[in-house]
Amino acid sequence: MDKEKNKDIDDVTFEDQPHMVSSENEISEADHQAGTVHEKETKRSKRSKTEKVIEKLEKKCEESNDKYLRLYSEFDNYRKRTQKERIELFKTASQELIVDLLPVVDDFERALAALTASHANEESTKGVELIFGKLFSTLSQKGLEPMDATGKEFDTDFHEAITNIPAPTKELKGKVIDVVQKGYLLNGKIIRFAKVVVGS
């Protein structure tokens, strides 16, 4: 039996060898292709992992950028708001003091009217006028301005009606006939309404 096997092996001719070589080549090529396919799959999985990581990083970057923009916007709004508040505070910082000084201004005006009506000493009248002028000039520099109400239409945004009286003429109906107490604005904002008498 061993002789037959040996004979079979010996019977393999040179012509049969290319067929065997080609089979070996096919096997090695198949192995190579299988390896290549495996390498490609490995590369694909690595690429997909890399792409996922890139997507995550891009998303994180986008979120961080969004947070930064929102924070910047909030800070910018805060800065503008505090700047506006500071300007408002500067404009109205002296408002309380000026409101407290308005009765003094009223007293000066009444004193000047009384001095002028009584024909008092001219020097005394001029002295009071100078003091009142300095006081009112200082208040004006801070933004104080009196309302001119006499003869104007009654407006509840600026005037407070004390009483109504019959209008002396038709033109004065619904208009301010007399001012009992002057109204004042501070930097365009009403700090005291004018107390007026309205014609009806």
Short mmCIF file of C-alpha atoms in Angstrom, two decimals:
data_model
loop_
_atom_site.label_atom_id
_atom_site.label_comp_id
_atom_site.label_asym_id
_atom_site.label_seq_id
_atom_site.Cartn_x
_atom_site.Cartn_y
_atom_site.Cartn_z
CA MET A 1 0.00 0.00 0.00
CA ASP A 2 2.84 2.30 0.82
CA LYS A 3 4.31 1.52 -2.53
CA GLU A 4 1.08 2.61 -4.20
CA LYS A 5 1.11 5.92 -2.36
CA ASN A 6 4.67 6.52 -3.32
CA LYS A 7 3.83 5.58 -6.85
CA ASP A 8 0.94 8.05 -6.83
CA ILE A 9 3.26 10.75 -5.60
CA ASP A 10 5.86 9.77 -8.13
CA ASP A 11 3.24 9.74 -10.86
CA VAL A 12 2.64 13.45 -10.33
CA THR A 13 4.23 14.96 -13.32
CA PHE A 14 5.59 18.34 -14.00
CA GLU A 15 2.44 19.16 -15.94
CA ASP A 16 0.34 18.63 -12.83
CA GLN A 17 2.50 21.02 -10.76
CA PRO A 18 1.29 24.28 -12.33
CA HIS A 19 -2.21 23.28 -11.37
CA MET A 20 -1.05 22.76 -7.81
CA VAL A 21 0.87 26.04 -7.81
CA SER A 22 -2.13 27.90 -9.12
CA SER A 23 -4.26 26.36 -6.34
CA GLU A 24 -1.72 27.51 -3.81
CA ASN A 25 -1.73 30.98 -5.44
CA GLU A 26 -5.52 31.08 -5.29
CA ILE A 27 -5.44 30.15 -1.64
CA SER A 28 -2.82 32.75 -0.82
CA GLU A 29 -4.71 35.34 -2.90
CA ALA A 30 -7.92 34.49 -1.07
CA ASP A 31 -6.07 34.86 2.23
CA HIS A 32 -4.66 38.17 1.01
CA GLN A 33 -8.12 39.40 -0.05
CA ALA A 34 -9.57 38.30 3.26
CA GLY A 35 -6.79 40.22 5.01
CA THR A 36 -7.43 43.25 2.82
CA VAL A 37 -11.15 43.10 3.54
CA HIS A 38 -10.38 42.85 7.24
CA GLU A 39 -7.97 45.81 6.98
CA LYS A 40 -10.61 47.82 5.11
CA GLU A 41 -13.21 47.00 7.76
CA THR A 42 -10.74 47.99 10.47
CA LYS A 43 -9.99 51.24 8.65
CA ARG A 44 -13.72 51.91 8.22
CA SER A 45 -14.43 51.30 11.88
CA LYS A 46 -11.48 53.54 12.84
CA ARG A 47 -12.73 56.19 10.40
CA SER A 48 -16.29 55.98 11.77
CA LYS A 49 -14.94 56.26 15.34
CA THR A 50 -12.84 59.26 14.29
CA GLU A 51 -15.85 60.84 12.58
CA LYS A 52 -17.95 60.33 15.71
CA VAL A 53 -15.24 61.95 17.83
CA ILE A 54 -15.03 64.85 15.36
CA GLU A 55 -18.83 65.26 15.43
CA LYS A 56 -18.81 65.29 19.24
CA LEU A 57 -16.01 67.86 19.30
CA GLU A 58 -17.76 70.03 16.70
CA LYS A 59 -20.98 69.88 18.73
CA LYS A 60 -19.09 70.80 21.92
CA CYS A 61 -17.37 73.65 20.10
CA GLU A 62 -20.72 74.90 18.78
CA GLU A 63 -22.26 74.73 22.27
CA SER A 64 -19.28 76.57 23.77
CA ASN A 65 -19.50 79.19 21.05
CA ASP A 66 -23.24 79.61 21.74
CA LYS A 67 -22.58 79.97 25.47
CA TYR A 68 -19.85 82.51 24.78
CA LEU A 69 -22.10 84.57 22.49
CA ARG A 70 -24.94 84.52 25.02
CA LEU A 71 -22.60 85.48 27.84
CA TYR A 72 -21.08 88.27 25.76
CA SER A 73 -24.54 89.54 24.86
CA GLU A 74 -25.66 89.46 28.50
CA PHE A 75 -22.53 91.29 29.61
CA ASP A 76 -22.97 93.90 26.87
CA ASN A 77 -26.59 94.46 27.94
CA TYR A 78 -25.48 94.69 31.57
CA ARG A 79 -22.80 97.24 30.66
CA LYS A 80 -25.26 99.36 28.66
CA ARG A 81 -27.89 99.15 31.41
CA THR A 82 -25.45 100.18 34.16
CA GLN A 83 -24.13 103.00 31.99
CA LYS A 84 -27.68 104.23 31.40
CA GLU A 85 -28.47 103.92 35.13
CA ARG A 86 -25.31 105.85 35.97
CA ILE A 87 -26.30 108.65 33.59
CA GLU A 88 -29.83 108.70 35.06
CA LEU A 89 -28.39 108.72 38.58
CA PHE A 90 -26.09 111.60 37.67
CA LYS A 91 -28.98 113.54 36.15
CA THR A 92 -31.28 113.01 39.10
CA ALA A 93 -28.75 112.72 41.94
CA SER A 94 -29.59 116.18 43.14
CA GLN A 95 -33.35 115.83 42.50
CA GLU A 96 -34.26 115.30 46.15
CA LEU A 97 -32.27 118.35 47.23
CA ILE A 98 -33.73 120.49 44.44
CA VAL A 99 -37.29 119.40 45.32
CA ASP A 100 -36.59 120.40 48.94
CA LEU A 101 -35.33 123.81 47.76
CA LEU A 102 -38.44 124.59 45.67
CA PRO A 103 -40.37 126.08 48.65
CA VAL A 104 -37.37 128.37 49.25
CA VAL A 105 -37.56 129.48 45.59
CA ASP A 106 -41.30 130.12 46.07
CA ASP A 107 -40.55 132.19 49.20
CA PHE A 108 -37.95 134.25 47.31
CA GLU A 109 -40.47 134.95 44.53
CA ARG A 110 -43.15 136.02 47.05
CA ALA A 111 -40.62 138.19 48.93
CA LEU A 112 -39.57 139.91 45.70
CA ALA A 113 -43.22 140.50 44.74
CA ALA A 114 -43.94 141.95 48.21
CA LEU A 115 -40.84 144.18 48.15
CA THR A 116 -41.72 145.49 44.69
CA ALA A 117 -45.38 146.10 45.65
CA SER A 118 -44.47 147.93 48.88
CA HIS A 119 -41.91 150.13 47.12
CA ALA A 120 -39.33 149.13 49.71
CA ASN A 121 -35.75 150.31 49.66
CA GLU A 122 -34.32 149.73 46.16
CA GLU A 123 -31.03 148.43 47.51
CA SER A 124 -32.79 145.80 49.64
CA THR A 125 -34.85 144.71 46.64
CA LYS A 126 -31.73 144.49 44.44
CA GLY A 127 -29.90 142.49 47.13
CA VAL A 128 -32.73 139.96 47.37
CA GLU A 129 -32.92 139.83 43.54
CA LEU A 130 -29.16 139.09 43.33
CA ILE A 131 -29.34 136.31 45.93
CA PHE A 132 -32.39 134.79 44.26
CA GLY A 133 -30.71 135.11 40.84
CA LYS A 134 -27.61 133.23 42.06
CA LEU A 135 -29.72 130.48 43.66
CA PHE A 136 -31.92 130.07 40.59
CA SER A 137 -28.91 130.17 38.24
CA THR A 138 -27.27 127.34 40.18
CA LEU A 139 -30.48 125.29 40.09
CA SER A 140 -30.87 125.97 36.36
CA GLN A 141 -27.36 124.67 35.73
CA LYS A 142 -28.45 121.41 37.41
CA GLY A 143 -31.35 121.16 34.91
CA LEU A 144 -34.20 122.91 36.75
CA GLU A 145 -36.65 124.82 34.56
CA PRO A 146 -40.00 126.40 35.49
CA MET A 147 -43.21 125.56 33.62
CA ASP A 148 -44.93 128.42 31.88
CA ALA A 149 -48.62 127.59 32.35
CA THR A 150 -50.62 130.84 32.24
CA GLY A 151 -52.87 131.06 29.18
CA LYS A 152 -52.09 127.52 28.02
CA GLU A 153 -54.50 124.60 27.59
CA PHE A 154 -55.07 122.68 30.81
CA ASP A 155 -52.99 119.48 30.57
CA THR A 156 -53.16 116.85 33.32
CA ASP A 157 -49.65 115.73 32.38
CA PHE A 158 -48.27 119.06 33.62
CA HIS A 159 -51.01 120.80 35.64
CA GLU A 160 -52.98 120.11 38.80
CA ALA A 161 -56.30 121.98 38.87
CA ILE A 162 -56.98 123.60 42.24
CA THR A 163 -60.28 125.12 41.18
CA ASN A 164 -62.42 126.10 38.20
CA ILE A 165 -63.75 129.62 37.75
CA PRO A 166 -65.88 131.11 35.01
CA ALA A 167 -63.61 132.16 32.15
CA PRO A 168 -63.48 135.94 31.59
CA THR A 169 -63.48 135.35 27.80
CA LYS A 170 -64.45 132.47 25.51
CA GLU A 171 -60.80 132.00 24.49
CA LEU A 172 -59.83 131.17 28.10
CA LYS A 173 -62.33 128.29 28.46
CA GLY A 174 -60.39 125.14 29.35
CA LYS A 175 -57.20 127.17 29.72
CA VAL A 176 -55.07 128.08 32.72
CA ILE A 177 -56.18 131.46 34.06
CA ASP A 178 -53.90 131.71 37.09
CA VAL A 179 -50.96 129.81 38.59
CA VAL A 180 -51.18 129.26 42.35
CA GLN A 181 -47.86 127.40 42.57
CA LYS A 182 -45.30 127.07 39.78
CA GLY A 183 -44.49 123.68 38.36
CA TYR A 184 -40.92 122.61 37.61
CA LEU A 185 -39.06 120.20 35.34
CA LEU A 186 -35.67 118.71 36.12
CA ASN A 187 -33.82 117.58 32.99
CA GLY A 188 -37.16 117.34 31.17
CA LYS A 189 -38.79 115.25 33.93
CA ILE A 190 -41.64 116.71 36.00
CA ILE A 191 -40.66 117.09 39.65
CA ARG A 192 -43.61 119.30 40.64
CA PHE A 193 -46.93 119.82 38.88
CA ALA A 194 -48.14 123.39 38.45
CA LYS A 195 -51.14 124.12 40.69
CA VAL A 196 -53.49 126.15 38.54
CA VAL A 197 -56.91 127.77 38.25
CA VAL A 198 -58.78 126.68 35.13
CA GLY A 199 -61.41 128.67 33.23
CA SER A 200 -64.74 126.95 32.67
#
